[in-house]
């Protein structure tokens, strides 16, 4: 290909990716916009525009990476989460839409300048979103130095660096002795035997972000041994896991937090996705109830 129009190359790309991607049209549009340094809207408006040889070569290379299974977010270097863009690379998990449910739940609960902990923050999607949407102060940690680096950069870019503190360390070790109003964790929860293999997109993600041990609940067992000491009197905790293990996780939470109200909540697909535990019945209703001195403008930006 020495010269080609946007429309012709678009069709070629869709055909090229069709076998490997269920979202080939959307992928091609994102990849071509990225290769050309243009918006997707510009591509739609300029179907007859010609690509240079360099742009064609760059686009073909991006398509090849996608064909090998690499997640589109790694190729583009960013992922959307709750209406914001987060820098990502192959050293952090790509934040998932399911996790937005936990954020939404927390936002309904938070009132005023409360303290929030995000355990296993990855690219900082949960921590930064909560800081951006509320007046909360957020601590977040991760065992991965690369995650702490990228989460810190995301907080800076999103203008919430002053209310987010990121620590490198194992589970609660960096924040032991603190008390929080909200503790959220999306820890690795894939059973080791079910870890994805190439060319599945998730196989490109760091193993330490996925591997939950033999039954997928290893990291949560360790967290639950320390969780009660971290939670304030009227706190909320939200723990994401896989649908097949969620009832077992709920049982572990009930044992760790006796007398708390423990429920299992669903994701967009109607699948059981996270365990919610609130300290008092007054806080169990989710969005209507909350803690803190007064209402906070949450300013949802989706
Ligand atoms: C499933 S990813 C979730 C990332 C992010 N919270 C999100 O929702 O997109 C799990 C994260 O937990 C981190 N992690 C794994 N084991 C950990 C541990 N023992 N202590 C702290 N973080 C851990 C991983 O490095 C990874 O970033």
Short mmCIF file of C-alpha atoms and ligand atoms in Angstrom, two decimals:
data_model
loop_
_atom_site.label_atom_id
_atom_site.label_comp_id
_atom_site.label_asym_id
_atom_site.label_seq_id
_atom_site.Cartn_x
_atom_site.Cartn_y
_atom_site.Cartn_z
CA UNK A 1 0.00 0.00 0.00
CA UNK A 2 1.65 3.23 -1.09
CA UNK A 3 -1.35 5.53 -0.85
CA UNK A 4 -4.80 4.97 0.49
CA UNK A 5 -7.86 6.91 1.60
CA UNK A 6 -9.31 6.82 5.10
CA UNK A 7 -12.38 4.94 3.83
CA UNK A 8 -10.41 2.31 1.87
CA UNK A 9 -7.98 1.65 4.70
CA UNK A 10 -10.82 1.55 7.18
CA UNK A 11 -12.50 -1.26 5.24
CA UNK A 12 -9.18 -3.10 4.93
CA UNK A 13 -8.65 -2.81 8.70
CA UNK A 14 -12.14 -4.03 9.59
CA UNK A 15 -11.65 -7.04 7.33
CA UNK A 16 -8.16 -7.64 8.73
CA UNK A 17 -9.32 -7.62 12.36
CA UNK A 18 -12.68 -9.30 11.88
CA UNK A 19 -11.51 -12.77 12.93
CA UNK A 20 -9.70 -11.58 16.03
CA UNK A 21 -11.90 -8.84 17.43
CA UNK A 22 -15.63 -8.68 18.04
CA UNK A 23 -15.37 -4.90 17.99
CA UNK A 24 -13.34 -4.57 14.80
CA UNK A 25 -15.07 -1.38 13.55
CA UNK A 26 -14.59 0.44 16.84
CA UNK A 27 -11.02 -0.85 17.11
CA UNK A 28 -10.12 0.27 13.60
CA UNK A 29 -11.57 3.70 14.18
CA UNK A 30 -9.52 4.12 17.40
CA UNK A 31 -6.33 2.73 15.85
CA UNK A 32 -6.55 4.82 12.70
CA UNK A 33 -7.27 8.01 14.67
CA UNK A 34 -4.26 7.18 16.87
CA UNK A 35 -1.99 6.47 13.88
CA UNK A 36 -3.01 9.72 12.19
CA UNK A 37 -3.07 11.88 15.30
CA UNK A 38 -6.67 12.83 14.49
CA UNK A 39 -10.03 12.47 16.24
CA UNK A 40 -12.49 9.74 15.32
CA UNK A 41 -14.91 12.47 14.26
CA UNK A 42 -12.36 13.79 11.77
CA UNK A 43 -12.11 10.33 10.18
CA UNK A 44 -15.88 10.23 9.68
CA UNK A 45 -15.87 13.70 8.14
CA UNK A 46 -12.88 13.05 5.84
CA UNK A 47 -13.38 9.61 4.21
CA UNK A 48 -11.44 10.67 1.09
CA UNK A 49 -8.40 12.07 2.91
CA UNK A 50 -5.19 10.28 1.95
CA UNK A 51 -2.82 8.75 4.49
CA UNK A 52 0.93 9.16 4.12
CA UNK A 53 3.12 6.06 3.82
CA UNK A 54 4.26 6.56 7.42
CA UNK A 55 0.68 6.77 8.65
CA UNK A 56 -0.25 3.62 6.77
CA UNK A 57 2.74 1.76 8.20
CA UNK A 58 1.88 2.93 11.70
CA UNK A 59 -1.76 1.90 11.28
CA UNK A 60 -0.85 -1.57 9.95
CA UNK A 61 1.51 -2.11 12.89
CA UNK A 62 -1.24 -1.15 15.37
CA UNK A 63 -3.63 -3.58 13.64
CA UNK A 64 -0.99 -6.33 13.89
CA UNK A 65 -0.66 -5.75 17.65
CA UNK A 66 -4.44 -5.94 18.03
CA UNK A 67 -4.53 -9.14 15.94
CA UNK A 68 -2.02 -10.72 18.34
CA UNK A 69 -4.61 -10.08 21.07
CA UNK A 70 -3.11 -7.05 22.80
CA UNK A 71 -5.82 -4.99 24.57
CA UNK A 72 -6.72 -1.82 22.73
CA UNK A 73 -6.06 0.18 25.93
CA UNK A 74 -2.39 -0.92 25.96
CA UNK A 75 -2.00 -0.06 22.29
CA UNK A 76 -3.48 3.41 22.81
CA UNK A 77 -1.86 3.87 26.23
CA UNK A 78 -5.09 4.92 27.90
CA UNK A 79 -8.40 3.56 29.14
CA UNK A 80 -11.70 5.22 29.99
CA UNK A 81 -13.13 4.82 33.48
CA UNK A 82 -16.15 6.64 34.89
CA UNK A 83 -15.90 9.34 32.24
CA UNK A 84 -12.18 10.04 32.59
CA UNK A 85 -9.09 8.85 30.71
CA UNK A 86 -6.38 7.01 32.64
CA UNK A 87 -2.87 6.29 31.44
CA UNK A 88 -2.28 2.54 31.33
CA UNK A 89 0.46 0.23 30.16
CA UNK A 90 1.12 -3.49 30.34
CA UNK A 91 2.32 -3.22 33.94
CA UNK A 92 -1.18 -2.37 35.23
CA UNK A 93 -4.62 -3.90 34.79
CA UNK A 94 -6.94 -2.19 32.33
CA UNK A 95 -9.76 -0.83 34.55
CA UNK A 96 -13.06 -2.59 33.86
CA UNK A 97 -16.56 -1.14 33.55
CA UNK A 98 -17.73 -3.55 36.30
CA UNK A 99 -15.53 -1.73 38.78
CA UNK A 100 -17.51 1.46 38.14
CA UNK A 101 -20.32 -0.13 40.17
CA UNK A 102 -18.17 -0.09 43.30
CA UNK A 103 -17.26 3.53 42.66
CA UNK A 104 -20.91 4.46 42.13
CA UNK A 105 -21.83 2.73 45.38
CA UNK A 106 -19.07 4.52 47.29
CA UNK A 107 -20.07 7.90 45.81
CA UNK A 108 -23.61 7.41 47.05
CA UNK A 109 -22.29 6.76 50.54
CA UNK A 110 -19.65 9.45 50.88
CA UNK A 111 -20.62 12.77 52.46
CA UNK A 112 -17.98 15.39 53.13
CA UNK A 113 -14.22 15.04 53.63
CA UNK A 114 -14.12 11.38 54.67
CA UNK A 115 -11.13 9.03 54.45
CA UNK A 116 -11.04 6.35 51.78
CA UNK A 117 -8.62 3.48 51.20
CA UNK A 118 -8.18 1.75 47.81
CA UNK A 119 -6.19 -1.49 48.24
CA UNK A 120 -4.46 -2.70 45.05
CA UNK A 121 -4.98 0.55 43.15
CA UNK A 122 -3.43 -0.41 39.78
CA UNK A 123 -3.59 2.66 37.53
CA UNK A 124 -5.45 4.52 40.30
CA UNK A 125 -8.86 4.43 38.58
CA UNK A 126 -10.87 3.95 41.79
CA UNK A 127 -8.79 6.26 43.96
CA UNK A 128 -8.62 9.14 41.47
CA UNK A 129 -12.30 8.90 40.54
CA UNK A 130 -13.42 9.08 44.16
CA UNK A 131 -11.08 11.99 44.83
CA UNK A 132 -12.35 13.79 41.73
CA UNK A 133 -16.03 13.23 42.49
CA UNK A 134 -16.03 14.00 46.22
CA UNK A 135 -14.20 15.90 48.95
CA UNK A 136 -12.69 12.67 50.28
CA UNK A 137 -9.03 12.15 51.06
CA UNK A 138 -7.84 8.92 49.48
CA UNK A 139 -5.01 6.59 50.43
CA UNK A 140 -4.18 3.90 47.88
CA UNK A 141 -1.55 1.22 47.72
CA UNK A 142 -0.21 -1.48 45.47
CA UNK A 143 2.48 -4.11 45.66
CA UNK A 144 3.68 -3.08 42.21
CA UNK A 145 6.06 -0.09 41.96
CA UNK A 146 4.99 0.40 38.34
CA UNK A 147 1.36 0.73 39.45
CA UNK A 148 2.24 3.33 42.06
CA UNK A 149 4.16 5.29 39.44
CA UNK A 150 1.32 5.33 36.93
CA UNK A 151 -1.40 5.96 39.56
CA UNK A 152 0.55 8.94 40.89
CA UNK A 153 0.83 10.33 37.37
CA UNK A 154 -2.89 9.80 36.75
CA UNK A 155 -3.76 11.63 39.98
CA UNK A 156 -1.53 14.52 38.93
CA UNK A 157 -3.06 14.73 35.46
CA UNK A 158 -6.59 14.63 36.85
CA UNK A 159 -5.84 17.37 39.35
CA UNK A 160 -6.41 15.27 42.47
CA UNK A 161 -2.79 14.69 43.48
CA UNK A 162 -3.25 16.79 46.61
CA UNK A 163 -5.97 14.49 48.01
CA UNK A 164 -4.53 11.13 46.89
CA UNK A 165 -1.56 9.45 48.60
CA UNK A 166 -0.07 6.37 46.96
CA UNK A 167 2.02 3.82 48.82
CA UNK A 168 3.94 0.81 47.62
CA UNK A 169 3.44 -2.22 49.81
CA UNK A 170 1.62 -5.43 50.62
CA UNK A 171 -2.12 -5.07 51.31
CA UNK A 172 -2.62 -2.92 54.43
CA UNK A 173 1.02 -2.84 55.48
CA UNK A 174 1.65 0.79 54.30
CA UNK A 175 -1.46 2.11 56.11
CA UNK A 176 -1.64 -0.10 59.19
CA UNK A 177 -2.88 1.90 62.20
CA UNK A 178 -5.09 4.21 60.10
CA UNK A 179 -8.91 4.12 60.19
CA UNK A 180 -11.08 4.67 57.12
CA UNK A 181 -14.71 5.49 56.37
CA UNK A 182 -14.61 3.56 53.09
CA UNK A 183 -12.31 0.69 52.10
CA UNK A 184 -12.47 -0.54 48.51
CA UNK A 185 -10.47 -3.39 47.06
CA UNK A 186 -10.34 -4.96 43.64
CA UNK A 187 -7.61 -7.49 44.39
CA UNK A 188 -6.49 -10.30 42.08
CA UNK A 189 -9.29 -12.87 42.04
CA UNK A 190 -8.71 -15.27 39.15
CA UNK A 191 -7.97 -18.83 40.35
CA UNK A 192 -4.44 -19.74 39.24
CA UNK A 193 -5.72 -22.60 37.10
CA UNK A 194 -8.03 -20.23 35.18
CA UNK A 195 -5.44 -17.59 34.30
CA UNK A 196 -5.92 -16.45 30.69
CA UNK A 197 -3.58 -17.56 27.90
CA UNK A 198 -2.56 -15.92 24.61
CA UNK A 199 -4.16 -14.53 22.54
CA UNK A 200 -6.80 -13.60 25.14
CA UNK A 201 -6.43 -9.86 25.86
CA UNK A 202 -6.31 -10.44 29.64
CA UNK A 203 -3.21 -12.62 29.16
CA UNK A 204 -1.31 -9.41 28.36
CA UNK A 205 -2.12 -8.03 31.81
CA UNK A 206 0.31 -8.51 34.73
CA UNK A 207 -0.07 -11.84 36.45
CA UNK A 208 0.21 -10.16 39.85
CA UNK A 209 -2.95 -8.20 39.00
CA UNK A 210 -4.95 -11.34 38.21
CA UNK A 211 -3.68 -14.35 40.15
CA UNK A 212 -5.81 -14.92 43.25
CA UNK A 213 -4.21 -18.24 44.20
CA UNK A 214 -5.71 -21.73 44.00
CA UNK A 215 -9.33 -20.71 44.66
CA UNK A 216 -9.06 -17.03 43.69
CA UNK A 217 -9.59 -15.79 47.24
CA UNK A 218 -6.04 -15.87 48.64
CA UNK A 219 -5.46 -12.08 48.68
CA UNK A 220 -8.93 -11.44 50.15
CA UNK A 221 -8.39 -13.94 52.99
CA UNK A 222 -5.23 -12.08 53.93
CA UNK A 223 -6.95 -8.70 53.65
CA UNK A 224 -9.94 -9.79 55.75
CA UNK A 225 -7.66 -10.79 58.63
CA UNK A 226 -6.68 -7.10 58.91
CA UNK A 227 -9.76 -5.30 57.60
CA UNK A 228 -11.71 -4.87 60.89
CA UNK A 229 -8.87 -2.82 62.39
CA UNK A 230 -8.98 -0.43 59.43
CA UNK A 231 -12.67 0.35 59.47
CA UNK A 232 -14.29 3.23 61.33
CA UNK A 233 -17.48 2.82 63.33
CA UNK A 234 -19.88 3.60 60.46
CA UNK A 235 -17.71 2.51 57.59
CA UNK A 236 -18.44 0.89 54.26
CA UNK A 237 -16.33 -1.72 52.51
CA UNK A 238 -16.66 -2.92 48.92
CA UNK A 239 -14.74 -5.93 47.60
CA UNK A 240 -14.83 -6.97 43.92
CA UNK A 241 -14.49 -10.61 42.89
CA UNK A 242 -15.52 -13.09 40.21
CA UNK A 243 -19.14 -14.28 40.04
CA UNK A 244 -18.30 -17.95 40.82
CA UNK A 245 -16.46 -17.08 44.05
CA UNK A 246 -18.56 -14.19 45.29
CA UNK A 247 -20.77 -16.13 47.71
CA UNK A 248 -17.68 -17.68 49.28
CA UNK A 249 -16.17 -14.21 49.62
CA UNK A 250 -19.41 -12.93 51.19
CA UNK A 251 -19.20 -15.74 53.74
CA UNK A 252 -15.61 -14.82 54.57
CA UNK A 253 -16.69 -11.18 55.02
CA UNK A 254 -19.56 -12.19 57.33
CA UNK A 255 -17.10 -14.12 59.49
CA UNK A 256 -14.60 -11.24 59.58
CA UNK A 257 -17.19 -8.50 60.17
CA UNK A 258 -19.76 -10.01 62.53
CA UNK A 259 -22.95 -7.90 62.96
CA UNK A 260 -22.23 -5.97 59.76
CA UNK A 261 -24.77 -5.86 56.96
CA UNK A 262 -23.24 -7.92 54.14
CA UNK A 263 -24.79 -8.07 50.68
CA UNK A 264 -23.75 -9.27 47.24
CA UNK A 265 -24.21 -6.74 44.41
CA UNK A 266 -24.54 -7.33 40.67
CA UNK A 267 -22.75 -5.80 37.69
CA UNK A 268 -24.20 -4.47 34.40
CA UNK A 269 -24.60 -8.00 33.09
CA UNK A 270 -26.59 -9.02 36.16
CA UNK A 271 -23.70 -11.13 37.45
CA UNK A 272 -22.77 -11.12 41.15
CA UNK A 273 -19.69 -8.90 41.20
CA UNK A 274 -18.90 -7.41 44.58
CA UNK A 275 -19.48 -7.80 48.28
CA UNK A 276 -20.77 -4.78 50.19
CA UNK A 277 -20.48 -4.57 53.96
CA UNK A 278 -21.72 -1.63 55.97
CA UNK A 279 -21.31 -1.16 59.68
CA UNK A 280 -24.78 0.00 60.55
CA UNK A 281 -28.25 -0.73 59.14
CA UNK A 282 -28.54 3.03 58.52
CA UNK A 283 -25.68 2.82 56.06
CA UNK A 284 -26.92 -0.28 54.32
CA UNK A 285 -29.28 1.43 51.90
CA UNK A 286 -26.52 2.65 49.67
CA UNK A 287 -27.01 5.98 47.95
CA UNK A 288 -29.63 7.33 50.37
CA UNK A 289 -27.46 6.87 53.41
CA UNK A 290 -24.03 8.20 54.16
CA UNK A 291 -21.50 9.41 56.64
CA UNK A 292 -19.78 12.67 57.29
CA UNK A 293 -20.86 16.13 58.30
CA UNK A 294 -22.94 17.12 55.30
CA UNK A 295 -23.87 16.51 51.72
CA UNK A 296 -21.10 16.75 49.18
CA UNK A 297 -21.63 17.72 45.58
CA UNK A 298 -20.59 14.60 43.76
CA UNK A 299 -20.77 16.21 40.30
CA UNK A 300 -20.97 13.01 38.28
CA UNK A 301 -19.13 13.53 35.05
CA UNK A 302 -20.19 10.56 32.99
C1 LIG B 1 -7.36 -6.66 39.70
S1 LIG B 1 -6.08 -5.44 39.77
C2 LIG B 1 -7.09 -4.00 40.16
C3 LIG B 1 -6.47 -2.69 39.83
C4 LIG B 1 -7.39 -1.49 40.06
N1 LIG B 1 -7.81 -1.40 41.44
C5 LIG B 1 -8.60 -1.56 39.15
O1 LIG B 1 -9.70 -1.81 39.66
O2 LIG B 1 -8.46 -1.36 37.94
C6 LIG B 1 -5.32 -5.86 41.31
C7 LIG B 1 -4.21 -4.93 41.77
O3 LIG B 1 -3.79 -5.37 43.06
C8 LIG B 1 -2.38 -5.33 43.13
N2 LIG B 1 -1.96 -6.31 44.15
C9 LIG B 1 -1.81 -7.64 44.02
N3 LIG B 1 -1.41 -8.19 45.17
C10 LIG B 1 -1.30 -7.16 46.07
C11 LIG B 1 -0.91 -7.08 47.44
N4 LIG B 1 -0.57 -8.17 48.12
N5 LIG B 1 -0.91 -5.87 48.03
C12 LIG B 1 -1.24 -4.74 47.32
N6 LIG B 1 -1.62 -4.78 46.02
C13 LIG B 1 -1.66 -5.96 45.40
C14 LIG B 1 -1.91 -5.64 41.73
O4 LIG B 1 -0.61 -5.17 41.50
C15 LIG B 1 -2.98 -4.93 40.90
O5 LIG B 1 -2.59 -3.62 40.60
#
